[in-house]
Amino acid sequence: MKTLLKLPKTLVTVALPLALLAACAEQPSIQTGENAETILGELAKVDNSRADLAYVDPTADYARYNKIYVAPLDLDNVEIIQPDANSSMLNRFNREWELTDADKQKLQRSFQESMSKALTDGGAFEIADQGGDDVIKLEGMITRIAPSGPKDDQMSRTSTRSTVITEGSGSMSIAIMIADGDSGEPLAIIKDTRSSVNSSMWGVNNSVSNMAEVRRNFNAWAKQIHDGLLTLQARGKAE
């Protein structure tokens, strides 16, 4: 076993536009024609997306949106994959990893901060406090978390071994839906997972390092959404 402790796998199921697209060997493209794979009637699959799965409405007028309402991160149905109990190291810890109300508040605050900062970068969008005719509603939901080690609290880690070393912090999965802020009609859906378990660097696994990894995940998803929306706007203007 490579990791002594792993952070919760980010269960990421996200609905987004062409945003999780760049950085592929081939350019992302929306399927068209009779054989296009679609869901919810209008959303067509994006090939070569950077996300694990992405669908987008190719007919929507993205140019008319200049505001984004970021709904509170949904943490009501998170699947938590417990750290490997077969490790002799982990056998010392019997308490299951779980999200407390305080944990959820930290995650929701970090998600809001990451989205607000990235989505307003460049001035193309501003953050709205509610839906509206020129507003996109962004709803994120963490679906899965897989930590690489026991939780960093007094009940989960013994005082005789306060320092835990792991190769990466774990993984997290998210699902995001982008919808019209007035009608609620879906514009894009994305599902994705980010993991640090393949990191080549071993390091201390604690609440600080784990939250730093969570913020990196949220920042990456936020930037992908921002860039994807700009791509969709430019695509619409070019047609």
XYZ file of C-alpha atoms in Angstrom:
239
model
C 0.000 0.000 0.000
C 1.507 3.299 -1.047
C -0.444 5.669 1.190
C -0.740 5.413 4.918
C -3.565 7.919 4.934
C -5.749 9.320 2.196
C -8.036 12.343 2.080
C -11.681 11.799 1.160
C -12.081 11.129 -2.542
C -13.724 14.108 -4.033
C -16.901 12.711 -5.386
C -17.325 14.988 -8.170
C -20.272 14.861 -10.455
C -20.548 18.167 -12.255
C -22.693 19.643 -14.953
C -20.806 22.329 -16.830
C -20.361 23.747 -20.291
C -17.363 23.308 -22.522
C -15.413 24.474 -19.540
C -13.667 21.288 -18.603
C -12.326 21.156 -22.086
C -8.902 22.580 -22.839
C -5.705 20.697 -22.148
C -6.722 17.677 -24.177
C -4.819 16.207 -27.101
C -7.882 16.984 -29.207
C -10.073 20.051 -28.967
C -13.386 19.591 -27.135
C -16.380 19.381 -29.423
C -20.120 19.100 -28.916
C -21.740 16.109 -30.580
C -24.278 16.991 -33.270
C -26.609 15.215 -35.662
C -29.014 12.324 -35.280
C -26.452 10.140 -33.503
C -25.514 12.716 -30.892
C -25.674 11.433 -27.321
C -28.077 13.667 -25.396
C -29.652 13.904 -21.960
C -32.550 15.982 -20.648
C -33.647 16.591 -24.217
C -31.255 19.387 -25.237
C -27.903 18.645 -23.593
C -25.383 17.067 -25.985
C -22.257 15.224 -24.921
C -18.925 17.062 -25.139
C -16.187 14.909 -26.649
C -12.578 15.360 -25.439
C -13.736 17.283 -22.374
C -11.320 17.710 -19.497
C -14.101 16.562 -17.194
C -14.942 12.909 -16.765
C -18.328 13.663 -18.290
C -19.803 16.852 -19.743
C -23.034 17.756 -21.518
C -24.005 21.184 -22.836
C -26.930 22.825 -24.613
C -25.437 23.871 -27.985
C -28.452 26.041 -28.863
C -28.440 28.300 -25.793
C -27.572 31.987 -26.155
C -24.693 32.226 -23.677
C -23.855 35.766 -24.783
C -26.854 37.146 -22.901
C -25.547 36.019 -19.515
C -23.257 38.354 -17.608
C -24.007 37.341 -14.017
C -23.635 34.066 -12.121
C -25.450 33.002 -8.993
C -23.453 30.364 -7.069
C -25.794 28.253 -4.954
C -24.503 26.849 -1.639
C -22.488 23.675 -2.180
C -24.704 20.610 -1.682
C -23.201 18.206 0.869
C -26.338 16.286 1.827
C -25.501 13.008 0.085
C -21.734 12.618 0.137
C -20.421 9.076 -0.100
C -17.313 8.744 2.047
C -14.884 5.964 1.183
C -13.137 5.019 4.403
C -9.321 4.720 4.436
C -7.943 1.236 3.856
C -8.363 -0.652 7.141
C -5.972 -3.411 6.019
C -2.960 -1.243 6.719
C -1.278 -1.970 10.045
C -0.985 1.770 10.464
C -4.680 2.361 9.921
C -5.726 -0.506 12.160
C -4.893 1.727 15.087
C -7.763 4.020 14.165
C -11.289 2.653 14.476
C -13.426 5.763 14.143
C -14.977 6.217 10.714
C -14.276 9.353 8.704
C -17.340 11.628 8.606
C -18.267 15.211 7.763
C -19.354 17.353 10.700
C -21.433 20.513 10.409
C -18.221 22.507 10.873
C -16.565 20.554 8.040
C -19.504 21.276 5.754
C -19.370 24.988 6.522
C -15.660 25.103 5.656
C -16.244 23.292 2.373
C -19.167 25.521 1.418
C -17.195 28.678 2.243
C -14.161 27.505 0.271
C -16.326 26.541 -2.729
C -18.047 29.931 -2.729
C -14.737 31.789 -2.494
C -13.104 29.787 -5.296
C -16.065 30.162 -7.647
C -16.543 33.864 -6.940
C -12.881 34.676 -7.531
C -12.421 32.626 -10.720
C -15.757 33.454 -12.338
C -15.228 37.218 -12.019
C -11.670 37.055 -13.366
C -11.360 39.290 -16.424
C -14.657 41.058 -15.793
C -16.841 39.008 -18.148
C -19.126 37.966 -15.271
C -20.176 39.301 -11.912
C -21.591 37.399 -8.963
C -25.344 37.744 -8.373
C -27.194 37.058 -5.117
C -30.196 35.548 -6.899
C -31.417 34.338 -10.271
C -32.621 36.540 -13.114
C -32.977 36.911 -16.872
C -29.272 37.560 -17.476
C -28.065 35.233 -14.714
C -26.603 31.747 -14.825
C -27.298 29.580 -11.781
C -24.443 27.286 -10.776
C -25.229 24.362 -8.484
C -22.406 22.170 -7.201
C -22.721 18.895 -5.317
C -19.935 16.842 -3.779
C -20.813 13.238 -4.466
C -17.840 11.333 -3.103
C -14.821 11.796 -0.859
C -12.042 9.248 -0.341
C -9.525 10.310 2.331
C -6.093 8.747 2.402
C -5.927 8.588 6.170
C -7.832 8.931 9.428
C -9.414 12.273 10.160
C -7.239 14.867 11.840
C -9.052 15.173 15.158
C -8.475 13.964 18.702
C -11.002 11.158 18.434
C -9.523 9.707 15.232
C -5.770 10.046 15.805
C -3.978 8.933 18.927
C -1.645 11.244 20.829
C 1.177 8.711 20.400
C 1.127 9.234 16.623
C 0.078 12.805 15.940
C 1.928 13.071 12.638
C 0.633 11.071 9.670
C 2.557 10.803 6.401
C 0.823 9.886 3.144
C 1.457 10.030 -0.585
C -1.269 12.469 -1.519
C -4.379 13.362 0.443
C -7.059 11.420 -1.423
C -9.709 12.195 -4.007
C -12.952 14.119 -4.382
C -15.802 13.945 -6.891
C -18.218 16.704 -7.824
C -21.272 17.207 -9.985
C -22.136 20.671 -11.276
C -25.176 21.911 -13.105
C -25.385 25.237 -14.879
C -28.896 26.481 -15.493
C -30.798 29.542 -16.699
C -31.250 31.792 -13.672
C -34.820 32.674 -14.636
C -36.434 29.502 -16.003
C -34.171 26.975 -14.310
C -33.644 25.131 -17.604
C -30.327 23.196 -17.580
C -27.585 24.618 -19.790
C -24.793 22.196 -18.917
C -23.977 19.299 -16.622
C -20.561 18.035 -15.623
C -19.188 15.222 -13.499
C -15.560 15.069 -12.513
C -13.121 13.645 -9.971
C -9.788 15.037 -8.866
C -7.227 12.974 -7.002
C -3.856 13.531 -5.393
C -3.215 9.886 -4.544
C -0.793 9.546 -7.453
C 1.406 12.315 -6.159
C 5.091 11.491 -6.248
C 5.646 13.460 -3.049
C 5.062 12.107 0.439
C 4.033 14.637 3.052
C 2.249 15.364 6.296
C -1.461 14.570 6.209
C -3.439 16.913 8.456
C -6.407 19.273 8.370
C -4.289 22.092 6.905
C -2.813 20.064 4.038
C -6.179 18.460 3.311
C -8.022 21.787 3.062
C -5.249 23.134 0.841
C -5.897 20.228 -1.530
C -9.649 20.879 -1.408
C -9.068 24.525 -2.363
C -6.855 23.451 -5.278
C -9.675 21.232 -6.503
C -12.286 23.977 -6.206
C -9.985 26.514 -7.893
C -9.344 24.162 -10.807
C -13.042 23.453 -11.345
C -13.903 27.128 -11.054
C -11.353 28.111 -13.695
C -12.568 25.385 -16.024
C -16.130 26.663 -15.703
C -15.071 30.256 -16.314
C -13.029 29.358 -19.389
C -15.766 27.064 -20.673
C -18.416 29.747 -20.431
C -16.187 32.190 -22.316
C -15.656 29.556 -24.996
C -19.406 29.034 -25.327
C -19.984 32.787 -25.575
C -17.366 33.124 -28.313
C -18.762 30.111 -30.151
C -22.225 31.658 -30.194
C -20.983 34.997 -31.498
C -19.033 33.306 -34.289
C -22.035 31.429 -35.640
